[in-house]
XYZ file of N, CA and C in Angstrom:
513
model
N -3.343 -26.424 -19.286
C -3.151 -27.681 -18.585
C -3.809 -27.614 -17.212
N -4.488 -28.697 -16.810
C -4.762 -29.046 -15.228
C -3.908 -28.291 -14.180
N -2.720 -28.479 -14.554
C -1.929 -27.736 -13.335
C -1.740 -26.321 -13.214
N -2.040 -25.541 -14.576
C -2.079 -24.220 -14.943
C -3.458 -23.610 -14.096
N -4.309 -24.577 -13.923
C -5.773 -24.237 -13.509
C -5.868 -23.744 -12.135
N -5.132 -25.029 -11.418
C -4.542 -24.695 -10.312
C -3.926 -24.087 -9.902
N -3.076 -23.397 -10.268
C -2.104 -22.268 -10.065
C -2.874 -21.107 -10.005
N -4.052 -21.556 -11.293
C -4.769 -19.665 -11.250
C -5.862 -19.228 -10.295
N -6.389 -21.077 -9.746
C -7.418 -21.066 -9.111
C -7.091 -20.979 -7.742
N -5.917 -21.230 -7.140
C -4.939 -20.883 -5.948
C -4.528 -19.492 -5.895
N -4.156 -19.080 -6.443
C -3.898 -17.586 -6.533
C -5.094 -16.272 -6.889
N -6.468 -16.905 -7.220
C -7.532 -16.540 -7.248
C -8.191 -16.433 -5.837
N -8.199 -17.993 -5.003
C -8.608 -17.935 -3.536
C -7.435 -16.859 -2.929
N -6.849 -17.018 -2.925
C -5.547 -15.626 -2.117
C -5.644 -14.484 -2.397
N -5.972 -13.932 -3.828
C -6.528 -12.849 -4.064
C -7.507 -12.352 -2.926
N -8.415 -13.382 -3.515
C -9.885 -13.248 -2.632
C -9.858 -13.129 -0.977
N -8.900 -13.850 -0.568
C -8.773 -13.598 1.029
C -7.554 -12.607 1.251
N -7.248 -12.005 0.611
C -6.318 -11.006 0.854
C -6.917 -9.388 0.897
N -7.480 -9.880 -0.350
C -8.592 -8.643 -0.474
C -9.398 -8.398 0.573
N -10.331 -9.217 0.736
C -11.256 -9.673 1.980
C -10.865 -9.111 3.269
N -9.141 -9.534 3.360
C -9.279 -9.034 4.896
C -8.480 -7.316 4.747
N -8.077 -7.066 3.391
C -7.866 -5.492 3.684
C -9.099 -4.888 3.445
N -10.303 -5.781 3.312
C -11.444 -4.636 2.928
C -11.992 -4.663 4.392
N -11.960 -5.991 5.277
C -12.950 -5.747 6.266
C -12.212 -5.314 7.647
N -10.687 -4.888 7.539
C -9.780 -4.248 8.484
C -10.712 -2.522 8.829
N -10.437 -2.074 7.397
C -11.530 -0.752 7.806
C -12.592 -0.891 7.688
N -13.767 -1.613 7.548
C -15.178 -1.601 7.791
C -14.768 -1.903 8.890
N -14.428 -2.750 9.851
C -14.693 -2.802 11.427
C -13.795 -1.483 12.081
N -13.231 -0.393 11.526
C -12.605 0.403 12.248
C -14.103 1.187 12.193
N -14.841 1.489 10.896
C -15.583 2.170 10.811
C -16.347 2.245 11.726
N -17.178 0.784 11.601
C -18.220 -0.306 12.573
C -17.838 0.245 14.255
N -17.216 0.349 14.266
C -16.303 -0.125 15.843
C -16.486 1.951 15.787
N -16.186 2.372 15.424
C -16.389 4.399 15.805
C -17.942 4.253 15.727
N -18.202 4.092 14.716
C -19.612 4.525 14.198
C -20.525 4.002 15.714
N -20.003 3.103 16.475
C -20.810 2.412 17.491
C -20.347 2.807 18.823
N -19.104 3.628 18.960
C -18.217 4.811 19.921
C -19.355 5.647 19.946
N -19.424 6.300 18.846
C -20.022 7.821 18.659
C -21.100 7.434 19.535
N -22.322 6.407 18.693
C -23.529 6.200 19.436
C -23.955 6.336 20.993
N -22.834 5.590 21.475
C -22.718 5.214 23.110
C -22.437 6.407 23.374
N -21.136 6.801 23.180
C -20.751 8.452 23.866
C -21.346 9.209 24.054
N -21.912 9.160 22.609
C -22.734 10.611 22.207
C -21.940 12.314 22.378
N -20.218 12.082 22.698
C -19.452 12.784 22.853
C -18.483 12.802 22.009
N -17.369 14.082 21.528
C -16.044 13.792 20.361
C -17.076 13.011 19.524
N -17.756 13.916 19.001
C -18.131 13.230 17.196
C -17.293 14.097 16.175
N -17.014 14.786 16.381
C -16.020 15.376 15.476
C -14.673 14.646 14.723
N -13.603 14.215 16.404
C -12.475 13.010 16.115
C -12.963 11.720 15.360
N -14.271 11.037 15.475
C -14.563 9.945 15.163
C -14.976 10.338 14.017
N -15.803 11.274 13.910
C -16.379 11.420 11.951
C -15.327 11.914 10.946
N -13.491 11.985 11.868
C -12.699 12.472 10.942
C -11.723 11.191 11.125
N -11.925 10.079 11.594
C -11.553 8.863 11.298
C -12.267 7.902 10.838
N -13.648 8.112 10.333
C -14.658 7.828 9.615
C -14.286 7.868 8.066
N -14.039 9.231 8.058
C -13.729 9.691 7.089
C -12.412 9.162 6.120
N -11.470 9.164 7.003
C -10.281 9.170 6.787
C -10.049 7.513 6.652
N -10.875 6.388 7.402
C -10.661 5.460 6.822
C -11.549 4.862 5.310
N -12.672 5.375 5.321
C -13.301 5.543 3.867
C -12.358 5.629 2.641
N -11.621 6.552 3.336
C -11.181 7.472 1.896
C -9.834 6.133 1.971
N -9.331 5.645 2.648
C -8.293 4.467 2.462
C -9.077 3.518 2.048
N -10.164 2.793 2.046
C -10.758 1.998 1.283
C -11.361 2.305 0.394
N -11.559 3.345 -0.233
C -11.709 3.671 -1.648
C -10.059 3.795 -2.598
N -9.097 3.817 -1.950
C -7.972 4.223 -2.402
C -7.469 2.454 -2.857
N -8.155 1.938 -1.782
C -7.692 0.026 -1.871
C -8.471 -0.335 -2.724
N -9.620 0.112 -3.036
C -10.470 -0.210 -4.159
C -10.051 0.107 -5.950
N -9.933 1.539 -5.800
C -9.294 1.781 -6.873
C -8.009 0.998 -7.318
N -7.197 0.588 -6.568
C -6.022 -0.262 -6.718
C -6.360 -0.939 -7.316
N -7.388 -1.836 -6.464
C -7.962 -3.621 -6.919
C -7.925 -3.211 -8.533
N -9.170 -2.503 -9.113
C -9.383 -2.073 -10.425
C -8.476 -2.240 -11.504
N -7.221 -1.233 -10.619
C -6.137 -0.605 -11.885
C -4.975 -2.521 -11.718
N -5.242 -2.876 -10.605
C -4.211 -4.367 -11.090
C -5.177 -5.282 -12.186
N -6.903 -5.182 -11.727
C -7.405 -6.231 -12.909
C -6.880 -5.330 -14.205
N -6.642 -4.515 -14.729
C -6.206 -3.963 -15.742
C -4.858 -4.424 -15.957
N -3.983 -4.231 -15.079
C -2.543 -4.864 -15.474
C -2.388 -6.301 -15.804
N -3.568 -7.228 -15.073
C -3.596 -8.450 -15.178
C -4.577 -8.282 -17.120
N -4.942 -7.896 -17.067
C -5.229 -8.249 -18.316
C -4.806 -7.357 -19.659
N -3.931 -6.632 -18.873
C -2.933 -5.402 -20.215
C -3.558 -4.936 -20.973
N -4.355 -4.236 -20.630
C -5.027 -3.265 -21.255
C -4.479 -2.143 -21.461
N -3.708 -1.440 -20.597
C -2.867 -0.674 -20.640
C -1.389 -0.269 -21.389
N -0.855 -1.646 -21.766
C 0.553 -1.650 -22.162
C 1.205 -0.624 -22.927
N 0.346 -0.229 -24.044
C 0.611 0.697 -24.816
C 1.264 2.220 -23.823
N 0.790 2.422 -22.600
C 1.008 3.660 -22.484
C 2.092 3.524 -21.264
N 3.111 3.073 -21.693
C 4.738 3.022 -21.409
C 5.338 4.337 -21.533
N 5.852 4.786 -20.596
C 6.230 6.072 -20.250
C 8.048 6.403 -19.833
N 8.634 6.947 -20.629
C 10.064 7.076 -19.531
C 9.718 8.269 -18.660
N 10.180 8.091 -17.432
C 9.910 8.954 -16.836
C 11.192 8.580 -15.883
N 11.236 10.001 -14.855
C 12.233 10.019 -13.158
C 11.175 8.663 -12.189
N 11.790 7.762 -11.800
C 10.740 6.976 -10.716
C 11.072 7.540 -9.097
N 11.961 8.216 -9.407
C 12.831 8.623 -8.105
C 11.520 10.092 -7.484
N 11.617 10.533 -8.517
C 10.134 11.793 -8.157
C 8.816 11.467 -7.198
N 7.999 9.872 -8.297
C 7.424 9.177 -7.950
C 7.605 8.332 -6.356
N 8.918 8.081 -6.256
C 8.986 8.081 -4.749
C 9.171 8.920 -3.720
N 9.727 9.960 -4.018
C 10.061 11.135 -2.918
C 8.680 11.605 -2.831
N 7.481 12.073 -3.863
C 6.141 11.725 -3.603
C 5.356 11.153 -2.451
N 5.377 9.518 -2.743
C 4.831 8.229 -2.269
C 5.424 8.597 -0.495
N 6.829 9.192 -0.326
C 7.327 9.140 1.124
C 6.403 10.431 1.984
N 6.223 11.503 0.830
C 6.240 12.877 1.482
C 4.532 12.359 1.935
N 3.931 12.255 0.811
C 2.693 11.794 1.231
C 1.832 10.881 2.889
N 3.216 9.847 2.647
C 2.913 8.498 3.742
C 3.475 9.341 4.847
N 4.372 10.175 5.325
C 4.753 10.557 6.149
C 3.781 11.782 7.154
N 3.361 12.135 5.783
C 2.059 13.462 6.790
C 0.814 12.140 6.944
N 0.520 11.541 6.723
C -0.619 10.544 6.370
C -0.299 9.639 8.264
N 1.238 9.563 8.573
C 1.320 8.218 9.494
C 2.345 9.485 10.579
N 2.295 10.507 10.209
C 3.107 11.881 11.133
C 3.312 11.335 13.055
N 2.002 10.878 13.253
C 2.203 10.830 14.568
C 2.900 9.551 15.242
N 3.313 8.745 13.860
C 3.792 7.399 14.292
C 5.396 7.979 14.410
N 5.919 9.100 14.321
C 7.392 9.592 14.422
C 8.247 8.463 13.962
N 7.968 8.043 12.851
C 8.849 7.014 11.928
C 9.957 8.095 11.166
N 10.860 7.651 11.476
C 12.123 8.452 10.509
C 12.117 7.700 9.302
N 12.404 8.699 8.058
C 12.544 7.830 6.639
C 13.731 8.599 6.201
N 14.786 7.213 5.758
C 16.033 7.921 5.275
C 16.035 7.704 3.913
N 16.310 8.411 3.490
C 16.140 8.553 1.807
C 17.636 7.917 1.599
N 18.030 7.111 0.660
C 18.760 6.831 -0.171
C 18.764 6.725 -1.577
N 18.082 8.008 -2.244
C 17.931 8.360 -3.753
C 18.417 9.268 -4.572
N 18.667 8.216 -5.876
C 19.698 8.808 -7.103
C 18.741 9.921 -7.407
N 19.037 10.854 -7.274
C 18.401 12.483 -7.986
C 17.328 11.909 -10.058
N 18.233 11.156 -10.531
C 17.278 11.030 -11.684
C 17.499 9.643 -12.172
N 16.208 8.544 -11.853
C 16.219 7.618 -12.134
C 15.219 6.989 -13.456
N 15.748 7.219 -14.911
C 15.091 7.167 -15.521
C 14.965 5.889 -16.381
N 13.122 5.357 -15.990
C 12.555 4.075 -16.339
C 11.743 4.466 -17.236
N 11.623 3.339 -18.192
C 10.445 3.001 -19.151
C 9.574 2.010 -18.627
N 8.813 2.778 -18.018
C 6.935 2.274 -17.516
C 5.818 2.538 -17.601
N 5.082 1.879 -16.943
C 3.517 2.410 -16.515
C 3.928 3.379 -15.260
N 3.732 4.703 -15.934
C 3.980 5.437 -14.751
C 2.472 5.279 -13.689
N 1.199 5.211 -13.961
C 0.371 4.704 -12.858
C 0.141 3.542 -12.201
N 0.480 2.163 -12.518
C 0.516 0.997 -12.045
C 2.097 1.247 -11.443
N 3.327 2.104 -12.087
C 4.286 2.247 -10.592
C 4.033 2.706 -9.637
N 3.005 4.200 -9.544
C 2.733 4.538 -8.222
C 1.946 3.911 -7.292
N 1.358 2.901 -7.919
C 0.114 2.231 -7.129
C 0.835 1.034 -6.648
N 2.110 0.508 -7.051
C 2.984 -0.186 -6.353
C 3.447 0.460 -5.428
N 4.519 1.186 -5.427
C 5.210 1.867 -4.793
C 4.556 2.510 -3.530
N 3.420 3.163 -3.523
C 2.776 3.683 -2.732
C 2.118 2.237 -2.029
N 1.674 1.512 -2.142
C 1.583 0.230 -1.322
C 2.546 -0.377 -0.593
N 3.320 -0.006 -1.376
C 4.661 -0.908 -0.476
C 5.333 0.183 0.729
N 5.293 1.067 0.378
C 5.625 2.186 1.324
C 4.935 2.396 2.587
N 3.200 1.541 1.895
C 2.571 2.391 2.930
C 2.498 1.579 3.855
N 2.385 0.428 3.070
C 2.899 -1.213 4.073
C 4.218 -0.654 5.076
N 5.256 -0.362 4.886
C 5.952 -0.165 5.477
C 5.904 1.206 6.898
N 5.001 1.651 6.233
C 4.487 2.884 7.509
C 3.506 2.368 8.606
N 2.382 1.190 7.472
C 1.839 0.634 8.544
C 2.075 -0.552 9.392
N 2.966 -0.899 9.188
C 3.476 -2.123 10.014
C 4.843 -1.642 10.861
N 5.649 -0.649 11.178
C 6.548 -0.214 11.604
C 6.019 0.665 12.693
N 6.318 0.444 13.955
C 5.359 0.916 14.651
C 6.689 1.754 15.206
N 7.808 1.636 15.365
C 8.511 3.067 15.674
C 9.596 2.494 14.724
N 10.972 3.361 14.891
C 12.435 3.476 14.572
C 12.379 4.303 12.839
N 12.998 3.250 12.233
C 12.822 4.126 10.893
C 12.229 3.064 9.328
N 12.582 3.565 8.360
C 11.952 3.267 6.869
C 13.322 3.785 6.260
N 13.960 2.778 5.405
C 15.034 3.087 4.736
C 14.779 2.701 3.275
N 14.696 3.621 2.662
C 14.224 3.678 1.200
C 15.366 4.045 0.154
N 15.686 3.440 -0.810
C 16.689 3.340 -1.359
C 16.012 3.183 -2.943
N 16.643 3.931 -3.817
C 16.642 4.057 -5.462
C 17.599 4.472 -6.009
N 18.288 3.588 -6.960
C 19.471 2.998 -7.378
C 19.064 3.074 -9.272
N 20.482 3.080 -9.877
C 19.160 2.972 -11.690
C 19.400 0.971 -11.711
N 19.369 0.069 -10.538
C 19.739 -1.091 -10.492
C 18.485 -1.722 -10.066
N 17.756 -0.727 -8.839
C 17.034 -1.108 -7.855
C 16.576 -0.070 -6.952
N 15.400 -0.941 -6.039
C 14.439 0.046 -5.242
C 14.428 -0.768 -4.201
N 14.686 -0.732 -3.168
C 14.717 -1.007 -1.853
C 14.032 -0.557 -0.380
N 12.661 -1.019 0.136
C 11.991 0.106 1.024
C 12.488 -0.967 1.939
N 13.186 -0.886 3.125
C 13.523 -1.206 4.347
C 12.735 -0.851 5.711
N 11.842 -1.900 6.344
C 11.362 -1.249 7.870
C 12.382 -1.797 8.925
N 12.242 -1.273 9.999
C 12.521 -1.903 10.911
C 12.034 -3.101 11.848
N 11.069 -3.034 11.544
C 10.021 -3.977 12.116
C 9.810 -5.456 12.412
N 9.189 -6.512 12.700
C 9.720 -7.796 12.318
C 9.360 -8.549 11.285
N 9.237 -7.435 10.697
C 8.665 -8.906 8.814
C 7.951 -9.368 9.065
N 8.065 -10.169 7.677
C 7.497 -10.954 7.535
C 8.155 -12.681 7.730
N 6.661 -13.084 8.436
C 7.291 -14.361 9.347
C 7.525 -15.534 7.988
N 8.420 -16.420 8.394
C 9.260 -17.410 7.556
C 7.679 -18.599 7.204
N 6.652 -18.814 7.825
C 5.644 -19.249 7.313
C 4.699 -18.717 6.573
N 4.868 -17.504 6.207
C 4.032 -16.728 5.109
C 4.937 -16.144 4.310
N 6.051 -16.486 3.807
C 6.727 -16.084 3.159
C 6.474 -16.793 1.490
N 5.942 -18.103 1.692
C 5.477 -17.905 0.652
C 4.258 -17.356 -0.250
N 3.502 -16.677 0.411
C 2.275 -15.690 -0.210
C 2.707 -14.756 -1.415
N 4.397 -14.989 -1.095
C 4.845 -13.308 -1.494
C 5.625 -13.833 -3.146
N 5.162 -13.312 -4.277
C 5.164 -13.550 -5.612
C 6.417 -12.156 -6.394
């Protein structure tokens, strides 16, 4: 139907500008060192290891993009997995925490020792680890309260959210 079109073709432009601006957040971090170094001509070392280090986060946002056109078109379904998701997050934290170390964000764990789901165990981590990391990068001090329940998953920042006019972006 007409209105189905719209829905996909609205959520297609949002894709597209969502994507857009997490792709060109690190090209201008890059842009913006890569043009430090030049001028300085001093500390090329710090800058070619935040060069680096933001690369390797936009290849990590890339690969994402990939593995959701796959979920969007279920290609995958078949390989449904029970597994602990609780592992998968104590993971996703230990990771984000050496990754965002100097932001001295406290993360309080609130997790059931064995939380066992029937999933895509790789399209969960590629959630989970987004949402986490969202939460490391937008929390600029206090803490991250993370919670897994066999009910529910709960990542808590402290931070100020998300504002009541973009609340509907969120699906």
């Amino acid at each position: 139907s007409l209105q189905k079109i719209k829905q996909q073709t609205n959520a297609l432009k949002d894709f597209v500008s969502n994507a857009s601006h997490e792709l060109k957040t690190p090209l201008m971090q890059i842009w913006s060192q890569a043009d430090y170094l030049l001028k300085a001509k001093t500390d090329y070392e710090n800058g070619l290891h935040t060069i680096k280090k933001t690369t390797k986060s936009m290849n990590g946002f890339i690969d994402n993009l990939l593995t959701l056109a796959k979920i969007e078109s279920q290609e995958s379904i078949s390989n449904i997995e029970k597994i602990d998701i609780s592992q998968i997050v104590h993971h996703s934290i230990q990771i984000h925490k050496s990754i965002y170390q100097d932001k001295g964000i406290e993360v309080i764990p609130h997790i059931t020792d064995w939380v066992e789901k029937e999933i895509l165990p790789q399209h969960f981590e590629i959630i989970i680890n987004n949402i986490i990391s969202n939460a490391f990068k937008y929390t600029e001090k206090w803490s991250i309260t993370v919670t897994v329940t066999e009910k529910s998953i709960t990542i808590k920042d402290t931070w100020v959210g998300i504002q009541k006019n973009n609340a509907h972006k969120i699906r």
